[in-house]
Short mmCIF file of C-alpha atoms in Angstrom, two decimals:
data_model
loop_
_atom_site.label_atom_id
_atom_site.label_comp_id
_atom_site.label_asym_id
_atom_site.label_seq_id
_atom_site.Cartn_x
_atom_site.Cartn_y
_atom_site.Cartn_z
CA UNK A 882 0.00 0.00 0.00
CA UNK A 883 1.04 3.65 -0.55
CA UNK A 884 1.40 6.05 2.61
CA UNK A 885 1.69 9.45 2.17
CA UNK A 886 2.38 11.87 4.67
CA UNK A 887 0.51 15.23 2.98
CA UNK A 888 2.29 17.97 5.97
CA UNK A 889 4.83 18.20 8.36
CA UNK A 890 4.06 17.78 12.14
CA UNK A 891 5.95 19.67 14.04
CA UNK A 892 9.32 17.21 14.36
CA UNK A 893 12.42 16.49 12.23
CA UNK A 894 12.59 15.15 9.13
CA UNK A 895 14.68 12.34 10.41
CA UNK A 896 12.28 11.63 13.10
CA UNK A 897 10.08 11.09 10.50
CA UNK A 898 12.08 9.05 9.07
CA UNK A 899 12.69 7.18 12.06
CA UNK A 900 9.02 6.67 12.55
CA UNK A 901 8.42 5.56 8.92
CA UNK A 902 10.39 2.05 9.59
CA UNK A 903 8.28 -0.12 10.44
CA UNK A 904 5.75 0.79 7.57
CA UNK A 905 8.74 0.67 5.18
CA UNK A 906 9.49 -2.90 6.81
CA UNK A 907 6.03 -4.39 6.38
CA UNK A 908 6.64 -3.56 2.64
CA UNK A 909 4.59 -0.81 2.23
CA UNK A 910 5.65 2.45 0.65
CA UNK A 911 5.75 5.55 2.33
CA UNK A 912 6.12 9.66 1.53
CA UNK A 913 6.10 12.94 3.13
CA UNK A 914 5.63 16.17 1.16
CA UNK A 915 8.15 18.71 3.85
CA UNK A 916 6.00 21.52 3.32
CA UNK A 917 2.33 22.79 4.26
CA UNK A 918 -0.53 23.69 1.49
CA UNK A 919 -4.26 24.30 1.44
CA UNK A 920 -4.66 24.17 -1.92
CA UNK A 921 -6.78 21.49 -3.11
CA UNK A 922 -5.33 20.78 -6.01
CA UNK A 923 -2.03 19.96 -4.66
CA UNK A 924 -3.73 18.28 -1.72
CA UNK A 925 -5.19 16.06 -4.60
CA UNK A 926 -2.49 15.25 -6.33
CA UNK A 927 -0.67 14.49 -2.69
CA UNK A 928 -3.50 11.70 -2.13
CA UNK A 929 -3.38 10.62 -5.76
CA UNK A 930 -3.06 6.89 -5.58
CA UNK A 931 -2.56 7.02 -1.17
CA UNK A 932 -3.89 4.30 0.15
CA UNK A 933 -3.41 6.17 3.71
CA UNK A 934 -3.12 9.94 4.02
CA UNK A 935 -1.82 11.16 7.27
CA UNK A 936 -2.36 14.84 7.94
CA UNK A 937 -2.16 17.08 10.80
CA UNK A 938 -4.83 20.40 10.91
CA UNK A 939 -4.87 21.56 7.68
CA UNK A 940 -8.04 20.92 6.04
CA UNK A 941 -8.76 17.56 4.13
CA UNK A 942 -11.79 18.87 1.51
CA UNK A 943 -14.35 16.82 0.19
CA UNK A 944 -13.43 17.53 -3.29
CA UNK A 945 -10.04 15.88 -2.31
CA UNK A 946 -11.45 13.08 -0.48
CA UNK A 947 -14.51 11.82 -3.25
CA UNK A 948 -11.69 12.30 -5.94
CA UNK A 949 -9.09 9.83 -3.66
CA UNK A 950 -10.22 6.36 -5.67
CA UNK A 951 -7.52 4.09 -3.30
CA UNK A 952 -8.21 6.27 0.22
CA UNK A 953 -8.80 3.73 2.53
CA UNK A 954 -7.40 5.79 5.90
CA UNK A 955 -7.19 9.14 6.83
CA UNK A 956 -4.79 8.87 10.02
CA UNK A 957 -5.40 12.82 11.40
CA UNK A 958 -2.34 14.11 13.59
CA UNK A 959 -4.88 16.34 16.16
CA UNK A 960 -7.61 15.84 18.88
CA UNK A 961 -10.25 17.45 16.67
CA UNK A 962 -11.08 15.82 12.75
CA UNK A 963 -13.82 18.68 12.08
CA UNK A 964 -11.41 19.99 9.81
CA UNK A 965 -11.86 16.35 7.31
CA UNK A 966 -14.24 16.07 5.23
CA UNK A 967 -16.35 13.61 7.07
CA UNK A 968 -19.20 12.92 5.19
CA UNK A 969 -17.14 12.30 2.17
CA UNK A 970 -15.04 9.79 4.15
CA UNK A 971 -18.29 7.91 5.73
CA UNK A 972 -19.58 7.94 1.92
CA UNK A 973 -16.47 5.94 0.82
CA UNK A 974 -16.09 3.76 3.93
CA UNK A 975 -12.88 5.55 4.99
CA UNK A 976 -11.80 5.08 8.07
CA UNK A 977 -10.33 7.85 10.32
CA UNK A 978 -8.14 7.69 13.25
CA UNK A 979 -7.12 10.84 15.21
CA UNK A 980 -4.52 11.18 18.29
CA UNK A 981 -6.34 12.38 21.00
CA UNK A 982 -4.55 13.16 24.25
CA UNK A 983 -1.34 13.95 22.80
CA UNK A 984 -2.00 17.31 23.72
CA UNK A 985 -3.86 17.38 27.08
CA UNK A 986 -1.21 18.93 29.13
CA UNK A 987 -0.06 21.31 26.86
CA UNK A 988 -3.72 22.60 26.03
CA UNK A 989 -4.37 22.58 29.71
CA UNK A 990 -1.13 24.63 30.41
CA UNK A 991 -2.23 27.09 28.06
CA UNK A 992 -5.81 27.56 29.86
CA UNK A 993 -3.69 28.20 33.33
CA UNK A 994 -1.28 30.53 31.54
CA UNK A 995 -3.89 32.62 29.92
CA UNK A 996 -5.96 32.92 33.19
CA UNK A 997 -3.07 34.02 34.71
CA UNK A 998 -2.19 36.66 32.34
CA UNK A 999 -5.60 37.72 31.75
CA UNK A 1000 -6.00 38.32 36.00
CA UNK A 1001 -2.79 39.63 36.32
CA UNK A 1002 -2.12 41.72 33.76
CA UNK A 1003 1.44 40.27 32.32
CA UNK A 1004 0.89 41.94 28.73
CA UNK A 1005 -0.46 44.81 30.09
CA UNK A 1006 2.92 44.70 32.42
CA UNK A 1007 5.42 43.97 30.11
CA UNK A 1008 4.52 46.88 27.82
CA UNK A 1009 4.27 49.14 30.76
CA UNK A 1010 7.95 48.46 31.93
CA UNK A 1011 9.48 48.63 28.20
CA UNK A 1012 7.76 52.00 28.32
CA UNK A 1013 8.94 53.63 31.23
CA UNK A 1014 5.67 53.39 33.34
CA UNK A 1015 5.22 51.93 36.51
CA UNK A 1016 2.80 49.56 38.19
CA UNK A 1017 -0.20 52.02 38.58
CA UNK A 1018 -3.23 50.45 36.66
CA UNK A 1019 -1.76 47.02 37.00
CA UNK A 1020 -3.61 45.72 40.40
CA UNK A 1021 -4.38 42.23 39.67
CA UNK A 1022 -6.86 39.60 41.01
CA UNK A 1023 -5.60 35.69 41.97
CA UNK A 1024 -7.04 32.57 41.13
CA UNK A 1025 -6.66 31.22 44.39
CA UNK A 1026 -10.43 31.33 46.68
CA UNK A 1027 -12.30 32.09 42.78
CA UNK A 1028 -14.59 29.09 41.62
CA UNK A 1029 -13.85 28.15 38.41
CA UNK A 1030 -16.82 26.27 35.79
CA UNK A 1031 -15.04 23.82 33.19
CA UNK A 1032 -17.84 23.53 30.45
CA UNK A 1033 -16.33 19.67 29.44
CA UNK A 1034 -14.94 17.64 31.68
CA UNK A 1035 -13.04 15.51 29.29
CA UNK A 1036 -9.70 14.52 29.34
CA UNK A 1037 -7.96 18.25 29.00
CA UNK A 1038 -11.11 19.51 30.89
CA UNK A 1039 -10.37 17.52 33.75
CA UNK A 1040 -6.52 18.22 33.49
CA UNK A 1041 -7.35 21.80 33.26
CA UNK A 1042 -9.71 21.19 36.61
CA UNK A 1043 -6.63 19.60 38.59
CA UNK A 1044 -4.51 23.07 37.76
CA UNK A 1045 -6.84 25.43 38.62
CA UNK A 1046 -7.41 23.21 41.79
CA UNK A 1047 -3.77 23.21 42.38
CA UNK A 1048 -4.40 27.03 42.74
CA UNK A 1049 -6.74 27.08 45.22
CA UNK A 1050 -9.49 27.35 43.28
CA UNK A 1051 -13.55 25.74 43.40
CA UNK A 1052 -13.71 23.96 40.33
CA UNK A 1053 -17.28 23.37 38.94
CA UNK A 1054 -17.57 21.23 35.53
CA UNK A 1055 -20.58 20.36 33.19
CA UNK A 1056 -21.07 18.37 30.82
CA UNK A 1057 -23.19 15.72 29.16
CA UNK A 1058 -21.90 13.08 30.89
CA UNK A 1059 -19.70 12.79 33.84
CA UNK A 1060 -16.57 11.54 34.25
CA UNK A 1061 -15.02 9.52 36.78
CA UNK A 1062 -11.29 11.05 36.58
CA UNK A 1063 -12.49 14.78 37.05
CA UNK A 1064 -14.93 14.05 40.40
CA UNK A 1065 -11.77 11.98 41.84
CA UNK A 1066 -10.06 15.49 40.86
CA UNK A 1067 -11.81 17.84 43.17
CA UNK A 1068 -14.64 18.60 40.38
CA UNK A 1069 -17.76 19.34 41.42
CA UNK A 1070 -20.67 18.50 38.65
CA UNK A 1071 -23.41 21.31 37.84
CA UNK A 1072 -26.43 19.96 36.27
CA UNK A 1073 -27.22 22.67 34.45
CA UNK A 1074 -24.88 25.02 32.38
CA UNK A 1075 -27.00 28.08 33.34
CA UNK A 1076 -26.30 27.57 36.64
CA UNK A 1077 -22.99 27.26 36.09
CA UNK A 1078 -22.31 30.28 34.30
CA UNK A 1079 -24.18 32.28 37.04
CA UNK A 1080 -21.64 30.40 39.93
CA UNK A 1081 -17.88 31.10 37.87
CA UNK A 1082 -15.30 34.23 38.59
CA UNK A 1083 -13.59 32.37 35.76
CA UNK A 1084 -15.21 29.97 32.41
CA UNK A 1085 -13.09 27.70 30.56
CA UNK A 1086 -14.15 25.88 27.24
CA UNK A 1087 -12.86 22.17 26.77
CA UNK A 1088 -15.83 20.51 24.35
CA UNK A 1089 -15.23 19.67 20.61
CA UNK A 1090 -16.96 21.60 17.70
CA UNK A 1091 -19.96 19.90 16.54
CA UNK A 1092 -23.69 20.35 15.83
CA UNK A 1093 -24.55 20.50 19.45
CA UNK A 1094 -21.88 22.82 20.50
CA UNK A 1095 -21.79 25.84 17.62
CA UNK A 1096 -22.08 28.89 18.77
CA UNK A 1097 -22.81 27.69 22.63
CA UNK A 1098 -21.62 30.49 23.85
CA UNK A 1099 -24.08 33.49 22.55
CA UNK A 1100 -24.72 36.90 23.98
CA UNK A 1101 -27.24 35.37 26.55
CA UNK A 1102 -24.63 32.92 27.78
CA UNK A 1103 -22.31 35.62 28.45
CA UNK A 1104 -24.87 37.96 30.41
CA UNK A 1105 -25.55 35.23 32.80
CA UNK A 1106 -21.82 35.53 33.63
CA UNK A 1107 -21.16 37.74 37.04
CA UNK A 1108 -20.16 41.05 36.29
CA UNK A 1109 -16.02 41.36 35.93
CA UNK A 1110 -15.70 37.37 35.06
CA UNK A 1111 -13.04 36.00 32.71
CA UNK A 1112 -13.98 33.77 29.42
CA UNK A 1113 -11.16 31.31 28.44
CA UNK A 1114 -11.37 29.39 25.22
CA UNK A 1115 -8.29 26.83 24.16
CA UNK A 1116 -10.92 24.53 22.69
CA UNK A 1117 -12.44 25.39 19.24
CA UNK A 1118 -13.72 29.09 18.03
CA UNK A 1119 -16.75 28.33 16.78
CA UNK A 1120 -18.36 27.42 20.21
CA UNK A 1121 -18.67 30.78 20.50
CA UNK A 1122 -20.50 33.73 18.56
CA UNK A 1123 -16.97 35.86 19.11
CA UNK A 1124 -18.89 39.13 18.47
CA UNK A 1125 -21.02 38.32 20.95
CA UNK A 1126 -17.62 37.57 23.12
CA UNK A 1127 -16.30 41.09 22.06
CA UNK A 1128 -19.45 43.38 23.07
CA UNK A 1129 -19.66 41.39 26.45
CA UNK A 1130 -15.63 42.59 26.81
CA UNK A 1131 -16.58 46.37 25.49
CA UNK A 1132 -19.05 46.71 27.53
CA UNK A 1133 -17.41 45.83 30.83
CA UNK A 1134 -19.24 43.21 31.85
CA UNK A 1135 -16.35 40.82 31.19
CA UNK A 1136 -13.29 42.07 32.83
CA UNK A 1137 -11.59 39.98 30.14
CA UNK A 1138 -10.53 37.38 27.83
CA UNK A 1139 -7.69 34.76 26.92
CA UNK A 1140 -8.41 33.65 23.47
CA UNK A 1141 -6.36 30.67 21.44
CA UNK A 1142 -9.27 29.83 18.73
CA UNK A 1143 -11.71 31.42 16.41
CA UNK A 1144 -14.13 30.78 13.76
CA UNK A 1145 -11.74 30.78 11.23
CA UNK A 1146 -7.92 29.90 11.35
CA UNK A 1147 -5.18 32.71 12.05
CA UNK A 1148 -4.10 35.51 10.10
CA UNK A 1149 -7.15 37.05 11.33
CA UNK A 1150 -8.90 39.75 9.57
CA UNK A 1151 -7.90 43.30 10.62
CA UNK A 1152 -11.79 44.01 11.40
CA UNK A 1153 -12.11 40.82 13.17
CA UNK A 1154 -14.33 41.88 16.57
CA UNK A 1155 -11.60 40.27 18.80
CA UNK A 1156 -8.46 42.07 18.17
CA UNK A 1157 -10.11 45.85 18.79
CA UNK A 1158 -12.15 44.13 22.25
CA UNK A 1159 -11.43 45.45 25.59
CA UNK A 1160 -9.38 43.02 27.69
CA UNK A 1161 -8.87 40.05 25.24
CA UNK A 1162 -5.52 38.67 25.27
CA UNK A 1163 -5.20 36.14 22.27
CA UNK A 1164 -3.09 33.59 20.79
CA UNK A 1165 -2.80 32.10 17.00
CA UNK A 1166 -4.14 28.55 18.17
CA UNK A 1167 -1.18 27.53 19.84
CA UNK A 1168 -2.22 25.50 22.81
CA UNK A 1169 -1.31 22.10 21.41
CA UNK A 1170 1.82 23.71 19.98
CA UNK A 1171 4.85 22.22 21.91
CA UNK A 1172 7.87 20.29 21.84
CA UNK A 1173 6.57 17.44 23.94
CA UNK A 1174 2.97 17.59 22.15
CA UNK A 1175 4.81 17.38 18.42
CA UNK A 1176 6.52 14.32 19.57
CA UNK A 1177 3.50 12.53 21.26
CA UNK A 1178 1.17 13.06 18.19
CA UNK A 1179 3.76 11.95 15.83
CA UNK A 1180 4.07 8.76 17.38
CA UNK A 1181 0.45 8.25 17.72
CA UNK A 1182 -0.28 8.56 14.08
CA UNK A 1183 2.41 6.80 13.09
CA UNK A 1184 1.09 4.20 15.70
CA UNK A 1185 -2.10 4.25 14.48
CA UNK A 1186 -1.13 3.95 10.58
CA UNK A 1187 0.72 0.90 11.60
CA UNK A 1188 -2.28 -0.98 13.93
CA UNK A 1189 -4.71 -0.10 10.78
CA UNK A 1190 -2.37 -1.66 8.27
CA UNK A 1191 -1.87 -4.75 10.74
CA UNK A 1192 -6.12 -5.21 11.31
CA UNK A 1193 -6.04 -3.58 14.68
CA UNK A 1194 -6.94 -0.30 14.25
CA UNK A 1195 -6.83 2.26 17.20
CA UNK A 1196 -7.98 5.68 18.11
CA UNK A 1197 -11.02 5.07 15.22
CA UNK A 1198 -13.43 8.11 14.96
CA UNK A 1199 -17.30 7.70 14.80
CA UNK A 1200 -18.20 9.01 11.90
#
């Protein structure tokens, strides 16, 4: 079979390499294409003839996909696969595997680090010092003695849960089903997301983008929110109607904002409602961007391309 690596993902070449043996040494053929596109067309003529395609979070179209006449596998380096063209892979009985947890620390890292920046004020800081002004303006609030609502207690919702605990912090959590690992954590389940809302100093998103979850978060949401909370989102932008999230900011009633993901994928427009908002402190979808992360999903898909091409496949998506 033909494997074809359409991106990079984040690690050497010769790790690649490395972690291209043992598909090489079950006799199967195997290439990468080094650098990034969108464009379908090259996308197509990457898959042309792929009996796997491994990619990372670029998009996979459906014009790619119902044009790939040998896709069997889509092996998808990320937690999320709303970026594949699902439908087009269910239509063609393609199976797709994703590596989820490979970045549950670092997304839940992120979460802590922009709640800390966002209460203490470390952008607002560092330009103050490089300018020759002093602390005045820059009284901050701690996490420590806040409760804290995690809206999906999954497994970088619960990880996120054990941080803010580790602060001090009441952690609340809601979601559709709950799970073991986050009550053993100190998380305490809210039946209702209304209530919630009403009961957090500080929100943090951790549930996937789908049908159920678009645009969640919607002016209302936000107004139920005490006045001077703080909206963290390292899960997926379109949760959230982000013009909604700005005018809550403008207004005040948010005392702020710590932003890695939006409706669309950074550069963002200049007119986007986000980058002119009061308070919000964002980030170009980097929470699952680190060293450790790269390596972890790496292995996975690898890991995963191998168990499919053995008859054991792993980390398979519902589709």
């Amino acid at each position: 079979m033909r494997v074809a690596l359409l991106e990079p993902l984040g690690v050497s070449e010769e790790r690649i390499s490395q972690l291209s043996v043992p598909i090489r040494e079950r006799g199967h053929e195997f290439v990468y294409f080094g650098e990034k596109t969108t464009d379908p067309n090259e996308l197509a003529k990457r898959t042309s003839g792929a009996d796997v395609v491994m990619i990372a979070n670029n998009p996979y179209p459906a014009s790619v996909a119902e044009g790939a006449d040998a896709l069997k596998m889509v092996a998808v380096a990320f937690t999320g696969i709303d970026h594949v063209a699902l439908d087009a892979c269910k239509a063609k009985d393609v199976t797709v595997c994703n590596c989820a947890g490979y970045s549950d620390v670092s997304v839940a890292e992120l979460t802590i680090g922009l709640t800390i920046d966002v209460l203490r004020k470390v952008a607002e800081g560092d330009a103050a010092a490089r300018s020759g002004r002093t602390s005045a303006g820059l009284c901050g609030r701690e996490i420590a003695g806040r409760t804290v609502g995690i809206v999906g207690t999954g497994h970088i919702g619960t990880q996120a849960g054990r941080l803010f605990a580790a602060f001090g912090a009441h952690v609340l959590g809601y979601a559709r089903h709950e799970n073991p690992e986050a009550t053993a954590a100190g998380i305490e389940y809210v039946d209702d997301l209304d209530a919630l809302l009403r009961a957090s100093d500080i929100v943090s998103l951790h549930v996937p983008n789908n049908a159920s979850t678009r645009h969640m978060f919607t002016a209302e949401k936000f107004a139920l929110m005490p006045e001077g909370s703080v909206f963290i989102n390292c899960a997926r932008g379109a949760i959230v109607d982000n013009e909604a999230l700005a005018e809550a900011l403008n207004s005040e009633h948010l005392a702020g904002a710590g932003i890695d993901v939006f409706d669309m994928e950074p550069p963002l427009p200049s007119d986007y409602a986000l980058l002119h908002a009061k308070n919000a402190l964002l980030t170009p979808h980097v929470a699952f961007l680190t060293e450790e992360a790269m390596e972890r999903r790496a292995v996975i898909e690898f890991g995963n391309v191998v168990s499919w091409l053995d008859g054991t496949p792993e980390n398979v998506c519902s589709l």
